[in-house]
Coordinates of C-alpha atoms in Angstrom, one line a residue:
X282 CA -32.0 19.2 40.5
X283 CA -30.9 21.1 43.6
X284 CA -27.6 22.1 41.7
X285 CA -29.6 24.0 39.3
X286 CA -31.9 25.6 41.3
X287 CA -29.0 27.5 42.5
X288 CA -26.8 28.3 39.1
X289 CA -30.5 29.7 38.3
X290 CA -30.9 32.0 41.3
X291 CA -27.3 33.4 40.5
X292 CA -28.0 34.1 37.0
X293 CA -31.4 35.8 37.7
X294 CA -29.3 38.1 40.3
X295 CA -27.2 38.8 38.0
X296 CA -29.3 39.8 35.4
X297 CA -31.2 41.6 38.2
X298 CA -28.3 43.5 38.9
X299 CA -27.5 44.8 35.3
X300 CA -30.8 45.9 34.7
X301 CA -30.7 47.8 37.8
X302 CA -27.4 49.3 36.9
X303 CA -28.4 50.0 33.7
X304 CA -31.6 52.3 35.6
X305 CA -29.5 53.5 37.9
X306 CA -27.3 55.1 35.3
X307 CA -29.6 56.3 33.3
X308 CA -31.7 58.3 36.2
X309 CA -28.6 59.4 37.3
X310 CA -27.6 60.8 33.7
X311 CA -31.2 62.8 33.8
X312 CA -30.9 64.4 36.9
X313 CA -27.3 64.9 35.9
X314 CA -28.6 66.8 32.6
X315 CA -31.0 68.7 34.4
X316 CA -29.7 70.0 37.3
X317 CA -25.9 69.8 37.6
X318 CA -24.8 70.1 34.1
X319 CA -27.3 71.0 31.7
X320 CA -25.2 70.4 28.7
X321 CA -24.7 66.6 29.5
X322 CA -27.5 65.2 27.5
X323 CA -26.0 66.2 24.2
X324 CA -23.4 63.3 24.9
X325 CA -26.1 60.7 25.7
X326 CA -24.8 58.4 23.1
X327 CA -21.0 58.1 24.3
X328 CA -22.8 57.8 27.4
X329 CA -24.7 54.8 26.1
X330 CA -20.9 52.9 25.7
X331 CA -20.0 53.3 29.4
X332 CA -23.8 52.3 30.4
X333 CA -22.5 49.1 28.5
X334 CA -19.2 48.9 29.9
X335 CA -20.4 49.3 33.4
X336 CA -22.5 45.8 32.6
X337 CA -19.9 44.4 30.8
X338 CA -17.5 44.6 34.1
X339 CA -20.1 43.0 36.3
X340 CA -20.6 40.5 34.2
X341 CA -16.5 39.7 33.9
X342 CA -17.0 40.1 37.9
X343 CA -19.4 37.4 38.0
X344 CA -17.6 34.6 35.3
X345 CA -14.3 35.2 36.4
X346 CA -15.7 34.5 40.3
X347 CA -14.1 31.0 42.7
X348 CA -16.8 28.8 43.6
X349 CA -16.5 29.6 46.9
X350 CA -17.8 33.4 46.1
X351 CA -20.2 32.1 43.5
X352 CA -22.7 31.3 45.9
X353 CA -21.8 33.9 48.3
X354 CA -24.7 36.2 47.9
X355 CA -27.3 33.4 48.4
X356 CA -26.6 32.6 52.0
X357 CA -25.5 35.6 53.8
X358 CA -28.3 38.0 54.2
X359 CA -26.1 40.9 56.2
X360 CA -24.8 43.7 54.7
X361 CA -21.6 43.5 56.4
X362 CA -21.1 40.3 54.7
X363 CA -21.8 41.4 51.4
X364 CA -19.2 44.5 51.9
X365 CA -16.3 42.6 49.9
X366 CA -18.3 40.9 47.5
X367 CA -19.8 44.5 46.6
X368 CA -16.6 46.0 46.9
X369 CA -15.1 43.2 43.9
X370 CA -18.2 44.5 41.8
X371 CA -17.8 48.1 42.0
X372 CA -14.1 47.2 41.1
X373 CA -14.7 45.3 38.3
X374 CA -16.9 48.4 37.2
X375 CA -14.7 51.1 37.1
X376 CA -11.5 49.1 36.3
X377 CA -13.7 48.4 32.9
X378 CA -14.5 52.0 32.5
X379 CA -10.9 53.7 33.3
X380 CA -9.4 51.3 31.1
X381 CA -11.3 52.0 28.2
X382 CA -11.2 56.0 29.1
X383 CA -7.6 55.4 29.1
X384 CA -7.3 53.4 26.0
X385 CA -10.0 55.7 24.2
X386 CA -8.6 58.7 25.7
X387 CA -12.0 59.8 26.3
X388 CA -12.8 62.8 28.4
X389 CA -16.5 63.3 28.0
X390 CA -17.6 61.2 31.2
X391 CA -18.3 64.0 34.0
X392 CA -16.3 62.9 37.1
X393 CA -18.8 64.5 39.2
X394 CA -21.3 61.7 37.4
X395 CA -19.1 58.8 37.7
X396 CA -18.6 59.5 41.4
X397 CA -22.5 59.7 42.2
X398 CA -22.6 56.4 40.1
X399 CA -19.9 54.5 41.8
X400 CA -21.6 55.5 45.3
X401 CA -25.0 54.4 44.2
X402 CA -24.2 51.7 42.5
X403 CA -22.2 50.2 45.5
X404 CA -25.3 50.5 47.4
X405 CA -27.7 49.1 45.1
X406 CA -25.5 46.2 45.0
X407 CA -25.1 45.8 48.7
X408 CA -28.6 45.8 48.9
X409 CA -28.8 43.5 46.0
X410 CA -26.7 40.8 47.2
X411 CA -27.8 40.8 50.7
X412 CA -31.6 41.0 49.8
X413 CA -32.5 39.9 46.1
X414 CA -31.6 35.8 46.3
X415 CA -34.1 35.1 49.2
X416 CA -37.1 37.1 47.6
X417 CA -36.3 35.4 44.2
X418 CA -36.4 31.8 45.9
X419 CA -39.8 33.0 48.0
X420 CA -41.0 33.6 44.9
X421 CA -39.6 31.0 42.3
X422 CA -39.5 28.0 44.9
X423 CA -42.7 28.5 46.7
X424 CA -45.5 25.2 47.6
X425 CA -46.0 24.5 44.4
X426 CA -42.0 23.6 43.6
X427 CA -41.3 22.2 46.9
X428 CA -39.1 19.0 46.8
X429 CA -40.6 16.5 49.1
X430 CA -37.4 14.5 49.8
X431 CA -36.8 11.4 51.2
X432 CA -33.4 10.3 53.0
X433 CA -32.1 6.9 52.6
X434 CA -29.5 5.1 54.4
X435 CA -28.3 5.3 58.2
X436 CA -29.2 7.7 60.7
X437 CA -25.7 8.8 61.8
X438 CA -25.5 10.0 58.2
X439 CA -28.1 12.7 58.6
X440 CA -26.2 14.5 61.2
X441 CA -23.7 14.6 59.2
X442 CA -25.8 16.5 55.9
X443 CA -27.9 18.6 58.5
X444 CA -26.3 21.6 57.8
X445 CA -26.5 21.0 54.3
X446 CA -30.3 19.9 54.3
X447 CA -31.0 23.4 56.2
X448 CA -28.9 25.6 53.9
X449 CA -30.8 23.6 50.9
X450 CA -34.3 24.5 52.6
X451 CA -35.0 27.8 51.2
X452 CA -34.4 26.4 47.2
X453 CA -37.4 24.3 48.5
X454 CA -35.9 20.9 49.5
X455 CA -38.1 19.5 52.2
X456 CA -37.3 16.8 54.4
X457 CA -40.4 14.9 54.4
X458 CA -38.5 11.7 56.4
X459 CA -35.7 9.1 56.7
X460 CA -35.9 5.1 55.3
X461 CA -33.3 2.9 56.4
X462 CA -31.8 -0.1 54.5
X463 CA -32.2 -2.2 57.5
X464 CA -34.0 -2.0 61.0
X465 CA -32.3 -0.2 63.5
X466 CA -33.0 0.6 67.1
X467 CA -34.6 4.0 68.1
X468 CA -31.9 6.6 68.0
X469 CA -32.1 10.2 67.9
X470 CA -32.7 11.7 64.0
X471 CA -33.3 15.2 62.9
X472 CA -35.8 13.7 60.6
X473 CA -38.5 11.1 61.4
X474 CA -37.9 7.6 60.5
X475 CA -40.3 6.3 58.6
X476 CA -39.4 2.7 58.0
X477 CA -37.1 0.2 56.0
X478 CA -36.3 0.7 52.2
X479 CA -38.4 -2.3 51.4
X480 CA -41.4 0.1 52.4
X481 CA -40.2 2.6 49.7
X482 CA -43.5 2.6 47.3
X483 CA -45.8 2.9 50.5
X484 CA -43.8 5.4 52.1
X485 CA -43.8 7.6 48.6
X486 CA -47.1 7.3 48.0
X487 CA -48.1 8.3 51.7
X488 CA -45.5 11.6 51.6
X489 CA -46.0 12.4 48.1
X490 CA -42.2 12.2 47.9
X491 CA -40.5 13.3 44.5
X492 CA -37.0 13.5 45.2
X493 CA -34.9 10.4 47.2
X494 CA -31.6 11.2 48.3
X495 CA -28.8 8.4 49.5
X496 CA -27.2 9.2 51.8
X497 CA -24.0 7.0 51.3
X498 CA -22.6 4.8 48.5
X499 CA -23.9 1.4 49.1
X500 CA -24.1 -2.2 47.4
X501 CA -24.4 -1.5 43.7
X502 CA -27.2 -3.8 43.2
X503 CA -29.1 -2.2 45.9
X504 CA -28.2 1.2 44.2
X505 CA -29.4 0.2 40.6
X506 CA -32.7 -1.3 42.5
X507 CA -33.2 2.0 44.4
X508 CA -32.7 3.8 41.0
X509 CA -35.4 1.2 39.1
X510 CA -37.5 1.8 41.7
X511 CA -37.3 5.7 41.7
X512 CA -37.2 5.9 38.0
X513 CA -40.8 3.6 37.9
X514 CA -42.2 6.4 39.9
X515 CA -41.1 9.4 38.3
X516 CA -38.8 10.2 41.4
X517 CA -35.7 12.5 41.0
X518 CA -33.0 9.8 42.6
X519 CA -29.7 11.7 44.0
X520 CA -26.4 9.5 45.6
X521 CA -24.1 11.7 48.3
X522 CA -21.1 10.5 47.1
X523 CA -18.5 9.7 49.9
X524 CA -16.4 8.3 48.4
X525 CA -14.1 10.6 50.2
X526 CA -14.9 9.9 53.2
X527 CA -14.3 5.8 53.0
X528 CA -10.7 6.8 51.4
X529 CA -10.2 9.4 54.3
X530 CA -8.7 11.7 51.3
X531 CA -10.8 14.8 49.5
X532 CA -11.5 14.0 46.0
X533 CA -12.8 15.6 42.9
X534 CA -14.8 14.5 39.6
X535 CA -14.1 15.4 36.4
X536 CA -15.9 14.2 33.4
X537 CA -13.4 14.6 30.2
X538 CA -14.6 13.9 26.9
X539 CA -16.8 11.0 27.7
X540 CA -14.6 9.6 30.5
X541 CA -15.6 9.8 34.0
X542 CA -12.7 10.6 36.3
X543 CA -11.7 10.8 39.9
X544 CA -9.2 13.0 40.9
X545 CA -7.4 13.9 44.1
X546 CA -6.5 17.9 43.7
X547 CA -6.7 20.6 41.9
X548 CA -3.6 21.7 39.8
X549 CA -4.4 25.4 38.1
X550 CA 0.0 25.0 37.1
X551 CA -1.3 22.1 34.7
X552 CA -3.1 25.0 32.6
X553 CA -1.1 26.4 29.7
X554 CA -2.4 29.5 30.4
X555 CA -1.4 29.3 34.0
X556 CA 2.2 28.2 33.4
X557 CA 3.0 30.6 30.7
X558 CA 1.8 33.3 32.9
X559 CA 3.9 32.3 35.8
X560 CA 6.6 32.0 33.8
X561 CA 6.9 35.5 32.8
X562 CA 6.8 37.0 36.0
X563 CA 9.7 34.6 37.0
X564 CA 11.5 35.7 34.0
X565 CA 10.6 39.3 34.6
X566 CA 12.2 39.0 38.6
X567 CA 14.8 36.9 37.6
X568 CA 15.9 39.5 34.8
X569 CA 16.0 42.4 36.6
X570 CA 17.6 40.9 39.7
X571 CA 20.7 39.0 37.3
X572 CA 21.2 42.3 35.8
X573 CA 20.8 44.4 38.3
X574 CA 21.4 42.9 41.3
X575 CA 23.3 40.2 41.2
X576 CA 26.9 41.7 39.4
X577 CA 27.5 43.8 42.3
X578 CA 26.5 41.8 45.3
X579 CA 29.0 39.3 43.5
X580 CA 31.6 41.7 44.2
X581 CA 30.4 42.3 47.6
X582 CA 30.4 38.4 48.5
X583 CA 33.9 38.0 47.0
X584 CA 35.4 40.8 49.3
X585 CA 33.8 39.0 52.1
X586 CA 35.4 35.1 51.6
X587 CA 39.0 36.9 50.8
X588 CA 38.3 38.5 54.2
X589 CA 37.1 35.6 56.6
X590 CA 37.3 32.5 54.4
X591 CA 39.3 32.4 51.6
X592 CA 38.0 29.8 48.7
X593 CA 35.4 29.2 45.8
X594 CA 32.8 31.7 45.6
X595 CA 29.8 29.6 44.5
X596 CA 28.4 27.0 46.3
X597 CA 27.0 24.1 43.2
X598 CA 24.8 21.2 45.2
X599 CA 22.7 18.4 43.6
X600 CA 18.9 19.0 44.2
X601 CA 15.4 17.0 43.8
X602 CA 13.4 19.4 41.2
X603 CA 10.4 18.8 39.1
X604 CA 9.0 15.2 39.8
X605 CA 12.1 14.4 41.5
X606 CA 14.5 15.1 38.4
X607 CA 18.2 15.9 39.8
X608 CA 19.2 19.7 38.5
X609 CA 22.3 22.1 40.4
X610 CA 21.8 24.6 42.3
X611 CA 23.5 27.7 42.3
X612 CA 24.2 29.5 46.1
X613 CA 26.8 32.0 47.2
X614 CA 29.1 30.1 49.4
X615 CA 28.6 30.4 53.4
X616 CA 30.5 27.7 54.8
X617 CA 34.4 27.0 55.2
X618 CA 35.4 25.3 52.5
X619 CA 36.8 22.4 54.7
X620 CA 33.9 22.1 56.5
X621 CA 30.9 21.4 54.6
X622 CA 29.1 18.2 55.1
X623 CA 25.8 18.7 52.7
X624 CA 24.2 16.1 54.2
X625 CA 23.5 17.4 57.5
X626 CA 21.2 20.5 57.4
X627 CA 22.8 23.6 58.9
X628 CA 21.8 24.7 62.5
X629 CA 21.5 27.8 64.9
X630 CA 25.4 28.5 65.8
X631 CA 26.6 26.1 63.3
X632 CA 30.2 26.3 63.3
X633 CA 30.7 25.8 60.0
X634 CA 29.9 29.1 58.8
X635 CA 31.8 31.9 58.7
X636 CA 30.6 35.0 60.3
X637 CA 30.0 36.7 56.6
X638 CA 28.3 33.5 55.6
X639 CA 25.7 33.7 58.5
X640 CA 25.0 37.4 57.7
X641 CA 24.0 36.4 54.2
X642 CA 22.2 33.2 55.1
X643 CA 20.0 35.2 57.7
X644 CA 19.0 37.6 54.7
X645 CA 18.8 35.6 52.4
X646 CA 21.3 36.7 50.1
X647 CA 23.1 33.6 49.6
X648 CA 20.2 32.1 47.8
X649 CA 20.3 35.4 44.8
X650 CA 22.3 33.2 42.4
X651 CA 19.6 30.8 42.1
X652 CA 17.6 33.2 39.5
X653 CA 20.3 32.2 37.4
X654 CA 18.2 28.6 38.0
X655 CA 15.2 30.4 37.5
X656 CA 16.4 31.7 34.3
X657 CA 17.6 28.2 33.1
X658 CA 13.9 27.2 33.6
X659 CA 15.1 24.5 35.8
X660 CA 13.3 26.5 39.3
X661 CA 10.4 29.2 39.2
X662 CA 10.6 32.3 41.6
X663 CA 8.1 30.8 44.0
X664 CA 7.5 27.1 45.0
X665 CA 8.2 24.3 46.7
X666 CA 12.2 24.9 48.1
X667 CA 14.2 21.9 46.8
X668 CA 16.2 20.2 49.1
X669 CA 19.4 17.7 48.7
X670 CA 18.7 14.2 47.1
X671 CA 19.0 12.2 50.1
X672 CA 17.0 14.4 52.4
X673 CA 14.2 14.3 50.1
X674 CA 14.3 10.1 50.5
X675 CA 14.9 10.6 54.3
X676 CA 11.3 12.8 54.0
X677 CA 9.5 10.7 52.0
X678 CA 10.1 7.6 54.6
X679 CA 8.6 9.9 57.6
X680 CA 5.5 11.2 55.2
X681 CA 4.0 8.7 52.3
X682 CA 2.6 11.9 50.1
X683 CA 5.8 13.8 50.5
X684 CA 6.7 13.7 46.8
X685 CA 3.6 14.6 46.0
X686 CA 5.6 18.7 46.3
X687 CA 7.8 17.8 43.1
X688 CA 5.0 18.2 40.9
X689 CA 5.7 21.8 40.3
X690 CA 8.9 23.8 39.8
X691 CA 10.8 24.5 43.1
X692 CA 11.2 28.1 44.3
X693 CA 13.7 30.1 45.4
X694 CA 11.0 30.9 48.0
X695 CA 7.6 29.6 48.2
X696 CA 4.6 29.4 50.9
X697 CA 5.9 27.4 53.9
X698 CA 8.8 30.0 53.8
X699 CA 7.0 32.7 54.4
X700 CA 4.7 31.0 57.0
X701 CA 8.0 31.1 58.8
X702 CA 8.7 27.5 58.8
X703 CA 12.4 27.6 57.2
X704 CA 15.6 26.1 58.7
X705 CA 16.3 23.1 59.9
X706 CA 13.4 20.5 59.8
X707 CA 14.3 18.3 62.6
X708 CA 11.1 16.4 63.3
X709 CA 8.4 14.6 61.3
X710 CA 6.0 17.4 62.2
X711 CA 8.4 19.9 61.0
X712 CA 8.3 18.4 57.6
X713 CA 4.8 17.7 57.3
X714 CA 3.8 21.4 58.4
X715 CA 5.8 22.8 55.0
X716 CA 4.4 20.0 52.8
X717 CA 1.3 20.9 53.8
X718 CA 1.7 24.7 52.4
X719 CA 3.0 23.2 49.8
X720 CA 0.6 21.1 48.9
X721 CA -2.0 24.6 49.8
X722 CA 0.1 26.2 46.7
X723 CA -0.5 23.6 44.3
X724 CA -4.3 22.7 44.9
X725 CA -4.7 26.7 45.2
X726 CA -1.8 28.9 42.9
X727 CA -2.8 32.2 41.5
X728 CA -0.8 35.2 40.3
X729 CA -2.2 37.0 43.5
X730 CA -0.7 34.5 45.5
X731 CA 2.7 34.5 44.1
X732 CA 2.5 38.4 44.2
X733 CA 1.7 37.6 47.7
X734 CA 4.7 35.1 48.7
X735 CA 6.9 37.0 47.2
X736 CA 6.4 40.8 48.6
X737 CA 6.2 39.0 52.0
X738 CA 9.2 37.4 50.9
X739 CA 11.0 40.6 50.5
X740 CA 9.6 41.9 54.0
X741 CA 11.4 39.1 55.7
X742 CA 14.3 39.8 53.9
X743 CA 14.4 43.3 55.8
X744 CA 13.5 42.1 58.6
X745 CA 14.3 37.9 59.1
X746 CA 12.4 35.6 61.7
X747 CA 14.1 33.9 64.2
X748 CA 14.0 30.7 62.3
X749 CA 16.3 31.9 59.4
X750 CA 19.9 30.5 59.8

């Protein structure tokens, strides 16, 4: 299978890589010991442990890798390309050795060795990379392991695979024709046309076809009689499934425990792992900020309403948190107290705020007492921002997947904030541009990305957009 020829090519680059480290280190320890500093080889047995824990970081490098950089040695041959790959490598390499020099505190490493290493091993792995996967699949997927394929189904499909067939070309799939299900008219295809699918054994026999690839989910019957048919002959049968496509929506399958599922995102927040991990850094923030923070800018904020509008100091409104569930929120107060109507969103020059109460919406400050939230476990430090009950069904009406946000904590701050869309949402396209960052953050959530949101959160603190009221 296809799928496998490339997980294979990764792995043998990967061991390809190691071993080469491993030579690198060891010729660079010799001429080290000979030249340089004489006395080095008497320590060639410590230096035996960071050989090991130079492997041991590329190989955390290449498990702990996104599929989207998994295969990213394989198709781009330039160096330039390679630069951050190599660059995540090296990294994982010396954070692997310093932290166990740290831990150990071991001083025998010579930092004039480990600097010649780190160069030259950048290199061989930029080289590597941007060299290694092609000669392998020369090699390993030469005539002999071709894949004679044959296409099935309409032509308008194989436009749509074409860049897919010629990225797939060099792990030796070869396009030896198309078969359609039914006679069509002449049309313009990338690959011949060979005839109908009722021609299938004449047309394998003739091409010497041993993989058949669907282009499209069809009838079932005339899927299980394709795969009879393939299965009589000894013909690897593979289905593109586009499924997708009919449902106009992405989707992703997940086999779990013996059950065969279809699902519609990604949600790394449904890990344990995940969760617990982005819960201490909101309890970490929200600590230092309540204790820190928070006492005196109370005192500040209280100086300001007996000033320019005398009343309660905190503002306590119903919002829509996880999956929808009703929790208060805590705010300093910016508006007269007469004046607040919390169902209609507050606007440039909105004259129900008090001069005070604009300064600290601009900057944010007003929203500091909802860490209190975040330490009630009721909001997380970054998310979705929760709005009012009633706004959130107003939403919903103007975009059908709108609720689709409330499956994770709100924030105080989150990813649509920072993207500058904040404010008043007046339109149905304002709306639908910060669900759609939303919806980025929950398909795609990392610790770097929170780190992220919130240092870019802090910038626009200092320094607001126009779009903060």
């Amino acid at each position: 299978m296809i799928v496998q020829r490339t997980r294979g090519l990764l792995r043998l680059l990967a061991f390809a890589q190691a071993a080469l480290a491993c030579v690198l280190f060891w010729l660079l320890f010799g001429a080290l010991s000979l030249s340089i500093l004489p006395g080095t080889a008497a320590f060639a047995k410590r230096y035996a442990i960071y050989c090991a824990i130079a492997v041991g970081g590329l190989a955390i490098e290449m498990l702990t890798r996104t599929p989207d950089k998994l295969i990213a040695p394989i198709y781009a041959s330039s160096l330039v390309r390679q630069l951050p790959l190599a660059s995540r490598q090296l990294g994982f390499v010396l954070g692997a050795l310093l932290l166990f020099l740290t831990l150990a505190k071991d001083h025998t490493i010579s930092r004039t060795f480990l600097a010649s290493f780190a160069v030259s091993l950048y290199g061989m792995l930029l080289w590597t990379n941007a060299t290694l996967p092609l000669r392998f699949a020369r090699v390993l997927f030469a005539e002999h392991r071709d894949l004679a394929t044959l296409l099935v189904g309409p032509v308008t499909r194989v436009g749509l695979l074409d860049y897919w067939l010629k990225r797939k070309r060099q792990f030796g799939l070869r396009v030896a024709g198309l078969v359609t299900l039914a006679p069509s008219p002449a049309e313009d295809c990338a690959a011949p046309i060979l005839g109908t699918v009722e021609q299938l054994d004449e047309i394998c026999d003739r091409a010497g076809i041993s993989q058949v690839v669907l282009l499209e989910l069809c009838d079932p019957e005339r899927m299980r009689w394709l795969l009879e048919r393939c299965h009589q002959r000894g013909i690897r049968l593979l289905i593109v499934n586009d499924l997708g496509e009919q449902i106009r929506h992405p989707i992703m399958c997940v086999f779990d425990e013996g059950v065969n599922l279809i699902a519609f995102r990604e949600e790394p927040l449904e890990n344990p792992f995940n969760r617990v991990l982005k819960r201490s850094v909101d309890l970490a923030l929200a600590g230092f900020v309540v204790v820190f923070i928070l006492p005196w800018l109370i005192v500040l904020v209280w100086l300001l309403h007996r000033r320019q509008s005398p009343g309660p100091l905190w503002h306590w409104q119903e919002r829509a948190g996880l999956q929808n569930r009703p929790f208060t929120i805590l705010k300093f107060r910016t508006m007269h107290s007469a004046d607040r109507d919390e169902a209609l969103q507050a606007q440039p020059g909105d004259a129900r705020i008090f001069p005070a109460g604009r300064w600290l919406r601009r900057f944010s400050l007003d929203e500091m007492p909802q860490f209190w939230n975040v330490l009630n476990g009721e909001m997380s430090v970054v998310g979705p921002r929760p709005h009012l009950i009633e706004h959130n069904r107003q939403f919903a009406e103007a975009i059908a997947a709108y609720h689709l946000r409330t499956l994770i904590k709100p924030g105080i701050t989150g990813l649509a904030q920072v993207r500058g869309f904040r404010g008043e949402a007046r339109t149905a396209k304002d709306i639908a541009a910060r669900l759609q960052s939303d919806l980025i953050y929950l398909e795609e959530w990392s610790l770097a990305l929170d780190l992220g949101i919130i240092s870019r959160t802090v910038w626009q603190m200092l320094k607001p957009p126009p779009s903060a009221v």
